[in-house]
Coordinates of C-alpha atoms and ligand atoms in Angstrom, one line a residue:
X1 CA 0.0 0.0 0.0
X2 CA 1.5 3.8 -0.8
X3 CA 3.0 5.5 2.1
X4 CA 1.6 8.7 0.7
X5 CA -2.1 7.7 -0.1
X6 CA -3.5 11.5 -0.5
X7 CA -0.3 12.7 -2.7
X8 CA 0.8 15.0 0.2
X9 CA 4.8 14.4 0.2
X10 CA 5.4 13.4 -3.2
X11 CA 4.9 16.6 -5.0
X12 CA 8.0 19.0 -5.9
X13 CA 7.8 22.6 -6.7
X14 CA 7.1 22.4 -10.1
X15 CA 3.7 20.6 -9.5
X16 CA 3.2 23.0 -6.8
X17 CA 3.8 26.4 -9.3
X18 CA 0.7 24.6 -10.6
X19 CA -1.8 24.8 -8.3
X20 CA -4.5 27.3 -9.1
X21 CA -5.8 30.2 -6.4
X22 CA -4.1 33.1 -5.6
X23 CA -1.2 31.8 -3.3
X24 CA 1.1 30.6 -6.3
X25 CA -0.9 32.1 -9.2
X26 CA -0.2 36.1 -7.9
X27 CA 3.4 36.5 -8.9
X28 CA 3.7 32.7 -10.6
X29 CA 8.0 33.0 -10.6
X30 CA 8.2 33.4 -6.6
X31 CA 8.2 30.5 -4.1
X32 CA 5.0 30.6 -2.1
X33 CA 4.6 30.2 1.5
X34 CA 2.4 33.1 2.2
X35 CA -1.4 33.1 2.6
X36 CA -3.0 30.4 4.5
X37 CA -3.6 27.9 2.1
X38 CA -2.4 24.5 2.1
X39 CA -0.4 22.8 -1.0
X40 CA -1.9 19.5 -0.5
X41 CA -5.1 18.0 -2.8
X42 CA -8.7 17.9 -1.3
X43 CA -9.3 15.1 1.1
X44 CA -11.3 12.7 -1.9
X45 CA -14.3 12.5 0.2
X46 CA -14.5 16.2 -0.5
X47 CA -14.0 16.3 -3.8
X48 CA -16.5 12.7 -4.7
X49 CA -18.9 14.5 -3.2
X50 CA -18.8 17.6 -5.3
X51 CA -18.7 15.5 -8.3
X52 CA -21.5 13.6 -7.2
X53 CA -23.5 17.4 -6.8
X54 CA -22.8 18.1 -10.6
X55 CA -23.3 14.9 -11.4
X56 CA -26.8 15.0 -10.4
X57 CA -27.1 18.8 -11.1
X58 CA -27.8 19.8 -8.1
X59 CA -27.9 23.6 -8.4
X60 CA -31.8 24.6 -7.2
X61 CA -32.9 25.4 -3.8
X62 CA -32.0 23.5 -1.0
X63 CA -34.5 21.7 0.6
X64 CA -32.9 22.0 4.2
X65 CA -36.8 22.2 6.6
X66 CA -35.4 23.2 9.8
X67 CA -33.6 26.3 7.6
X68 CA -30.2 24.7 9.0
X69 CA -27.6 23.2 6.4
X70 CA -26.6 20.0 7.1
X71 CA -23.3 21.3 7.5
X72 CA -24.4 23.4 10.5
X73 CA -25.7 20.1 12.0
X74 CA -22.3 18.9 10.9
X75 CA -20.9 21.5 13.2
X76 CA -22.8 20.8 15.9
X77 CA -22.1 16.7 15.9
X78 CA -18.3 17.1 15.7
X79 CA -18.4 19.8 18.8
X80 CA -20.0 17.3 20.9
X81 CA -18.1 14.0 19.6
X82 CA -14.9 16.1 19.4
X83 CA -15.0 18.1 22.2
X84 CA -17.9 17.1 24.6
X85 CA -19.6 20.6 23.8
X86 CA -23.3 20.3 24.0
X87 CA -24.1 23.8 21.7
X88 CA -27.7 25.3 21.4
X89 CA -28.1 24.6 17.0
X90 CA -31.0 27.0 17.1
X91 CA -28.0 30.0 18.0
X92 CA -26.9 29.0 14.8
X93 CA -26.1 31.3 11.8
X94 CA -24.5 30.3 9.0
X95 CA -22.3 33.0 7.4
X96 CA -20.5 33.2 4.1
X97 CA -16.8 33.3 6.1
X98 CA -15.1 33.4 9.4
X99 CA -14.2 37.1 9.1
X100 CA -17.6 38.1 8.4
X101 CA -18.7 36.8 11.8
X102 CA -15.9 38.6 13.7
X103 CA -16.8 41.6 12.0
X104 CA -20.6 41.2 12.8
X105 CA -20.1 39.9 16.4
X106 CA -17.9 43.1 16.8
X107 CA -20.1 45.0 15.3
X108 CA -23.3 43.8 17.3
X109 CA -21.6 43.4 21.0
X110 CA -19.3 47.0 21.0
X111 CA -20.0 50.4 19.5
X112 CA -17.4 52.7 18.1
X113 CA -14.8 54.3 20.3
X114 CA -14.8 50.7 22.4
X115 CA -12.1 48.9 23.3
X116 CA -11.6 45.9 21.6
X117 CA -8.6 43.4 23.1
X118 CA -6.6 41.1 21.4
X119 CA -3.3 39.3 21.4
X120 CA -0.6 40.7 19.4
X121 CA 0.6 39.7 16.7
X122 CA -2.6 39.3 15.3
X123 CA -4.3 38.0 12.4
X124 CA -4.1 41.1 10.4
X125 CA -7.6 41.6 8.9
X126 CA -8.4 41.6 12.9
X127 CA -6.2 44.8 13.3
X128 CA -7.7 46.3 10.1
X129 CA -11.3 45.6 11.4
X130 CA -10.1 48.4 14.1
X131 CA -10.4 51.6 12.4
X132 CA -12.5 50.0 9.9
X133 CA -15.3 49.9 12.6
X134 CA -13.9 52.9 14.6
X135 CA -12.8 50.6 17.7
X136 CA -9.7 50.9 19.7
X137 CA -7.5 47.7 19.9
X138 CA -6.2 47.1 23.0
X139 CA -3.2 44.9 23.3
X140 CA -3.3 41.4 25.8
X141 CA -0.2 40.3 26.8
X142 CA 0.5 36.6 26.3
X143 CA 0.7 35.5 29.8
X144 CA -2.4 35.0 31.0
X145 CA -2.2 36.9 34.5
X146 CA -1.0 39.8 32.7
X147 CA -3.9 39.6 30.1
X148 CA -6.2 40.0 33.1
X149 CA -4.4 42.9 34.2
X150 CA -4.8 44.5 30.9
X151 CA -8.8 43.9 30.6
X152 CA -9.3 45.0 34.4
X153 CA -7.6 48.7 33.7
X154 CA -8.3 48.8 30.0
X155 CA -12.2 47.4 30.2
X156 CA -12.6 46.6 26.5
X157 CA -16.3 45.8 25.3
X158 CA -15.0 42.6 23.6
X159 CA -11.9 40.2 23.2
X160 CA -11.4 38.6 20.0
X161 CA -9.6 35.2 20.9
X162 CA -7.7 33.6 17.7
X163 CA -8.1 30.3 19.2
X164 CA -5.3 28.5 18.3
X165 CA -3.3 31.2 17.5
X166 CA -2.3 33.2 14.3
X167 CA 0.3 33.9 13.5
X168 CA 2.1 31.9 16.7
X169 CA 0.7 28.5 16.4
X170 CA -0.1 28.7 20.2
X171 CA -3.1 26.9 21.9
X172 CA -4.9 28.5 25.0
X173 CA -5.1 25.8 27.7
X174 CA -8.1 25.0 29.9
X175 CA -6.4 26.9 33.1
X176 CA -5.6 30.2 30.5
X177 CA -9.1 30.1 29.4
X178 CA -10.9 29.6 32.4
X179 CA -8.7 32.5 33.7
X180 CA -10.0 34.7 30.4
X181 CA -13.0 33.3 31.2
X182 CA -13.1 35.0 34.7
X183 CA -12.3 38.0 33.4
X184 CA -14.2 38.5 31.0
X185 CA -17.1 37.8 33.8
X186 CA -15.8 39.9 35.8
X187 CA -15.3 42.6 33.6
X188 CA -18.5 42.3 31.2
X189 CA -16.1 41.9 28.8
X190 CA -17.6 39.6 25.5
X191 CA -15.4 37.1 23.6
X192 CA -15.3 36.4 20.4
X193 CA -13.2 33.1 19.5
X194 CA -12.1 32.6 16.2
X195 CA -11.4 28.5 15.9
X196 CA -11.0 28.3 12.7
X197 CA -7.8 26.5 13.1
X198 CA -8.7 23.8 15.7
X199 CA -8.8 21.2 14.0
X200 CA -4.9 21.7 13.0
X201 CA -3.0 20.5 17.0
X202 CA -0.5 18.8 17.6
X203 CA 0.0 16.1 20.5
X204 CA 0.0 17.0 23.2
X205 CA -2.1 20.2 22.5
X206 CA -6.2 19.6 23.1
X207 CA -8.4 22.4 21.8
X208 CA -11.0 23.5 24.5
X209 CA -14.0 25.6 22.7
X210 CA -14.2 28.7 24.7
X211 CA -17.4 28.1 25.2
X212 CA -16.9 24.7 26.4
X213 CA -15.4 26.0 29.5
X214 CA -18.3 26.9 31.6
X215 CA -21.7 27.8 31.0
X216 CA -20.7 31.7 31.8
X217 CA -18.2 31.1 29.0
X218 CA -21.0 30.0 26.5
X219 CA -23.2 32.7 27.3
X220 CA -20.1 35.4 26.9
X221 CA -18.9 33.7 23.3
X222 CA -19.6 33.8 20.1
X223 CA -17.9 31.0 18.3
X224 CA -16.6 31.4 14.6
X225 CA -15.3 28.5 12.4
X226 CA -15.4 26.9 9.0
X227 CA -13.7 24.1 7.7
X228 CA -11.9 26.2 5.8
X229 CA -8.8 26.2 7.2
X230 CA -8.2 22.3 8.2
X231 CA -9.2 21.0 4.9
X232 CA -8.5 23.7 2.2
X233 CA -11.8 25.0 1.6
X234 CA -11.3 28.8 1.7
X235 CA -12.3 29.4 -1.6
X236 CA -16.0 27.5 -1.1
X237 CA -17.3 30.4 1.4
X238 CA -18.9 29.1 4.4
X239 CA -19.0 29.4 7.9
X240 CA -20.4 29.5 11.2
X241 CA -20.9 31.2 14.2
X242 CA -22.5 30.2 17.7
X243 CA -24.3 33.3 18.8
X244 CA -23.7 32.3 22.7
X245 CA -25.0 36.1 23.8
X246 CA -28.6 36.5 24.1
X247 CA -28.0 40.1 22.6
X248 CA -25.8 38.9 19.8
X249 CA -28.3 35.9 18.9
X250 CA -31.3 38.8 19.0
X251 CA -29.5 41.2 16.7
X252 CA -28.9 39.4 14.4
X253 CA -32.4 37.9 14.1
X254 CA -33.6 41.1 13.8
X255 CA -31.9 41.7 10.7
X256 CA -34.8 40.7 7.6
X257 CA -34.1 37.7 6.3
X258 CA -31.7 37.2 3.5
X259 CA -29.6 40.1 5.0
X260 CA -26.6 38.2 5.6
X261 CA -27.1 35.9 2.6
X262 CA -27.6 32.2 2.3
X263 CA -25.2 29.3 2.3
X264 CA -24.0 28.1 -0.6
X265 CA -25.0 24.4 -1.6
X266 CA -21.0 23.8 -2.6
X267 CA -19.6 24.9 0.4
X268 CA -22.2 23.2 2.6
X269 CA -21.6 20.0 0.8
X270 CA -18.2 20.0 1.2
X271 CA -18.4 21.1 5.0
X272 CA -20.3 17.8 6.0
X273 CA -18.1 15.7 3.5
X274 CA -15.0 17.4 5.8
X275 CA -16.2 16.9 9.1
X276 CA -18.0 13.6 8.6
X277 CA -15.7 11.7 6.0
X278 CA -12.5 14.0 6.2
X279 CA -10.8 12.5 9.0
X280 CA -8.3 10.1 7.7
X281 CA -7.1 12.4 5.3
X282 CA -6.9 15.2 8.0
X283 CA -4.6 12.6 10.2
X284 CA -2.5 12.6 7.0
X285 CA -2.0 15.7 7.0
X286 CA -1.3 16.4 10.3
X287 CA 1.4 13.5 10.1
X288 CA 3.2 15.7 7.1
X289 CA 2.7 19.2 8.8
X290 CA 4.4 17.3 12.4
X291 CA 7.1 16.3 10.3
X292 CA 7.6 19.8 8.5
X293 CA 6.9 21.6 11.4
X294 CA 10.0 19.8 13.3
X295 CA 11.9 19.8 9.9
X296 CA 12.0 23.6 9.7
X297 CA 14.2 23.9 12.6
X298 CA 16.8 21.8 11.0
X299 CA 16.3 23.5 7.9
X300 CA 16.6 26.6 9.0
X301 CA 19.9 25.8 11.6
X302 CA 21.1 24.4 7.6
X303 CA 20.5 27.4 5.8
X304 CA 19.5 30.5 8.3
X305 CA 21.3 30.2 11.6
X306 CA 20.3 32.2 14.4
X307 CA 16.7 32.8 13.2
X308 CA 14.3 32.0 15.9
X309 CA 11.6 29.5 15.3
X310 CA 9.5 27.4 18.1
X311 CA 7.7 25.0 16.2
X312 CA 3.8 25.8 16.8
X313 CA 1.4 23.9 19.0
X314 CA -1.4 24.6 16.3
X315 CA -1.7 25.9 12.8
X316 CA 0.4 25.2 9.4
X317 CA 1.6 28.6 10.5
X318 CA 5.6 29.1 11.3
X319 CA 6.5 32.2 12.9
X320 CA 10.2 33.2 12.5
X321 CA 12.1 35.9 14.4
X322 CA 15.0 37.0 11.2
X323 CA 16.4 40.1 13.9
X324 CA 20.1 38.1 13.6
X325 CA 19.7 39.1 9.5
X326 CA 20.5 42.6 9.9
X327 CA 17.5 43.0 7.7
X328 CA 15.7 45.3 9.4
X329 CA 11.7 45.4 10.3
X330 CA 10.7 43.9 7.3
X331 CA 13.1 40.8 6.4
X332 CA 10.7 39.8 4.1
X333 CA 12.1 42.0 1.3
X334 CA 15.1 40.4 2.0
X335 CA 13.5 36.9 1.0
X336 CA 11.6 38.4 -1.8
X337 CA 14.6 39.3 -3.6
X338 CA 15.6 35.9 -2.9
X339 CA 12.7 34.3 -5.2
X340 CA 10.2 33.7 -1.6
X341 CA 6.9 34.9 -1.3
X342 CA 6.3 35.2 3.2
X343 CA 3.5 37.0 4.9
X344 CA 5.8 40.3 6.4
X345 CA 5.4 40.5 10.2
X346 CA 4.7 44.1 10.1
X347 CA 1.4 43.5 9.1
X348 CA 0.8 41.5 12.4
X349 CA 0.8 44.8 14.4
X350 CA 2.8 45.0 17.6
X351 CA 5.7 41.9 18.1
X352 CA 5.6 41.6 13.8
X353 CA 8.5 43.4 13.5
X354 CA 11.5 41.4 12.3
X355 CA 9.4 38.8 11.6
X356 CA 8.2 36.7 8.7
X357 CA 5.4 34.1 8.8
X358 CA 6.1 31.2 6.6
X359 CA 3.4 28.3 5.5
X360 CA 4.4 24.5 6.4
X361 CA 1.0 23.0 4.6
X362 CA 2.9 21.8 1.5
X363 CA 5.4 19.1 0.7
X364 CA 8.6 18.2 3.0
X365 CA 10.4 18.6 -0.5
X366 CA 9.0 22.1 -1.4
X367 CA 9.6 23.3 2.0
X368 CA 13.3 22.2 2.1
X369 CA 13.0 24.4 -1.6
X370 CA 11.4 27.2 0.0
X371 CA 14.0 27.6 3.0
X372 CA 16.8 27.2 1.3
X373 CA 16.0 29.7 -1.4
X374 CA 15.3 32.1 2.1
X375 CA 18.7 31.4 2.8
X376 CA 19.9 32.3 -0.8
X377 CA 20.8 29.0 -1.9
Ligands
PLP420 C1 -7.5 33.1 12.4 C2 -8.2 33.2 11.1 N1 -9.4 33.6 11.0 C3 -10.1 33.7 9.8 C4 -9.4 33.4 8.6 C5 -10.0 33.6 7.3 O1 -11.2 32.9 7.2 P1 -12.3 33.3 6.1 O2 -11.6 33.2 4.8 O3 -13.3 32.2 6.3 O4 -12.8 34.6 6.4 C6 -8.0 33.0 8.7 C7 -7.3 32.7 7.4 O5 -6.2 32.4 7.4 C8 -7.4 32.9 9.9 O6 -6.2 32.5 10.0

């Protein structure tokens, strides 16, 4: 039997130049490990059951009777067999994408001039969302007791938890949320957790929903995912968020119908194939991303010594510290000159500077391309 039954290690970087989307398709002669999307083919229960959708021509309404997709019913069977989290479906609304919904829940639970905390670096369209929606962002440390310091002076009206981590790859643990949880309590402070990498740990990390942690914690939390993330969907627009907050659930029933759109059959179909029939491929590729996660920090004692690199408890995600370049704030002109496409840390906000962040969700062979092109081989 292959060793490599989903094709995820055998491609090389020509194959990869030709992937479609916008990550290797935007400047087609650069190396890409920029935007957050993964190298690696759809898991095939995905992709049978979009052929078997256009097969059948399946393009009409939906008939879904409870006005629930099935791939919000998806979501709600793979929080309780995943992670023992018993969520309320009918605080259900299914959105178009993950930002959307930590836009909205921003939005709906804070009003301009608030507060709104977060841990820097952050996942930059969070940090554009600020002035965007005239909020101030207010910056949590990333030990926990100081975090609490922070949101008993500073009082935001929300905290937006990226939960695990972008760009760090760090996973909150069940003492650190409790503690947030508290606070926020405390502190009539509502959460927003964006999980839309939790499916993406690494022994012996354990995602904890936020609002898994208590009943307080549910009522405080609206929950954002998708699939999107885990299994390469980004491009099929859907998502999902767990209005928790009986304010947050109210406004945005009182929205007319239709105002925030309605899921698409494609991306719903492809949800439930994920999270019902995605799982040996997703343990696949969490075998491949283990072994390129620990790879990198060879690769990059081979060819970039002295950048610092922890590999990440969550996420495809590699966040490297380049300050022993001499490069400056913005190393990642350095590597663009060298043929590499990064995400530059600057755009992170506060703790980006010097950094790059560099995407493991491709082949061990086009990642031992990408970093030694970094380091000008
Ligand atoms: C933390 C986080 N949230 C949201 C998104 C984007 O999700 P969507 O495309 O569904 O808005 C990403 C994409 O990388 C992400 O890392």
């Amino acid at each position: 039997m292959s060793t490599d039954p989903f094709g995820l290690r055998s491609f090389d970087v020509d194959v990869a130049r030709t992937r479609p989307g916008v990550k290797w398709q935007r400047e087609p002669h650069m190396l890409a490990s920029w935007v957050a999307d993964m190298d690696f083919p759809v898991a095939p229960a995905i992709t049978e059951r979009l052929r078997a959708l256009v097969d059948r021509g399946v393009f009409g309404y939906p008939n879904w009777p409870d006005g629930l997709s099935p791939a919000a019913h998806a979501f709600a069977a793979r929080m309780e067999r995943r992670h023992g989290w018993e969520l309320d479906a009918s605080r259900l609304h299914e959105l178009a994408d993950v930002v959307q919904g930590v836009r909205m829940a921003i939005g709906m639970l804070s009003s301009p001039g608030d507060g709104v905390a977060l841990h820097l670096p952050a996942y930059h369209p969070f940090l554009y969302t600020m002035p965007m929606m005239d909020r101030r962002p207010i910056s949590l440390p990333a030990a926990v007791d100081a975090a609490v310091e922070v949101i008993a002076t500073e009082r935001p009206a929300v905290m937006i938890l990226c939960h695990p981590h972008n760009p760090t790859g760090r996973v909150f643990t069940r003492d650190e949320l409790q503690q947030l949880a508290d606070a926020a309590e405390e502190y009539d402070v509502w959460v927003i957790s964006d999980e839309v990498h939790s499916d993406l740990l690494y022994a012996p990390a354990r995602h904890i929903p936020f609002a898994a942690v208590s009943d307080a914690a549910a009522r405080r939390c609206a929950t954002v995912t998708s699939a999107s993330k885990a299994f390469n969907l980004a491009g099929l627009r859907w998502a999902v968020l767990h209005a928790g907050p009986d304010v947050l659930d109210a406004a945005i029933r009182e929205h007319p119908s239709h105002w925030f759109g309605a899921p698409n059959q494609f991306g719903v179909e492809a949800t439930v194939a994920a999270w019902e029939d995605g799982d040996a491929w997703l343990t696949a590729v969490l075998d491949v991303l283990d072994e390129n996660r620990h790879a990198l920090s060879d690769l990059l004692a081979r060819h970039l010594p002295g950048v610092g690199y922890t590999p990440p408890e969550a996420t495809y995600l590699a966040w490297l510290d380049c300050s022993c370049l001499g490069a400056g704030d913005e190393p990642y002109e350095l590597f663009r000159s060298r043929g590499v496409e990064l995400s530059p840390g600057p755009q992170f906000g506060d703790g980006g500077d010097a950094h790059v962040r560099l995407n493991l969700a491709t082949s061990p062979v086009v990642l031992a391309s990408v970093v030694a092109a970094m380091g000008g081989a």
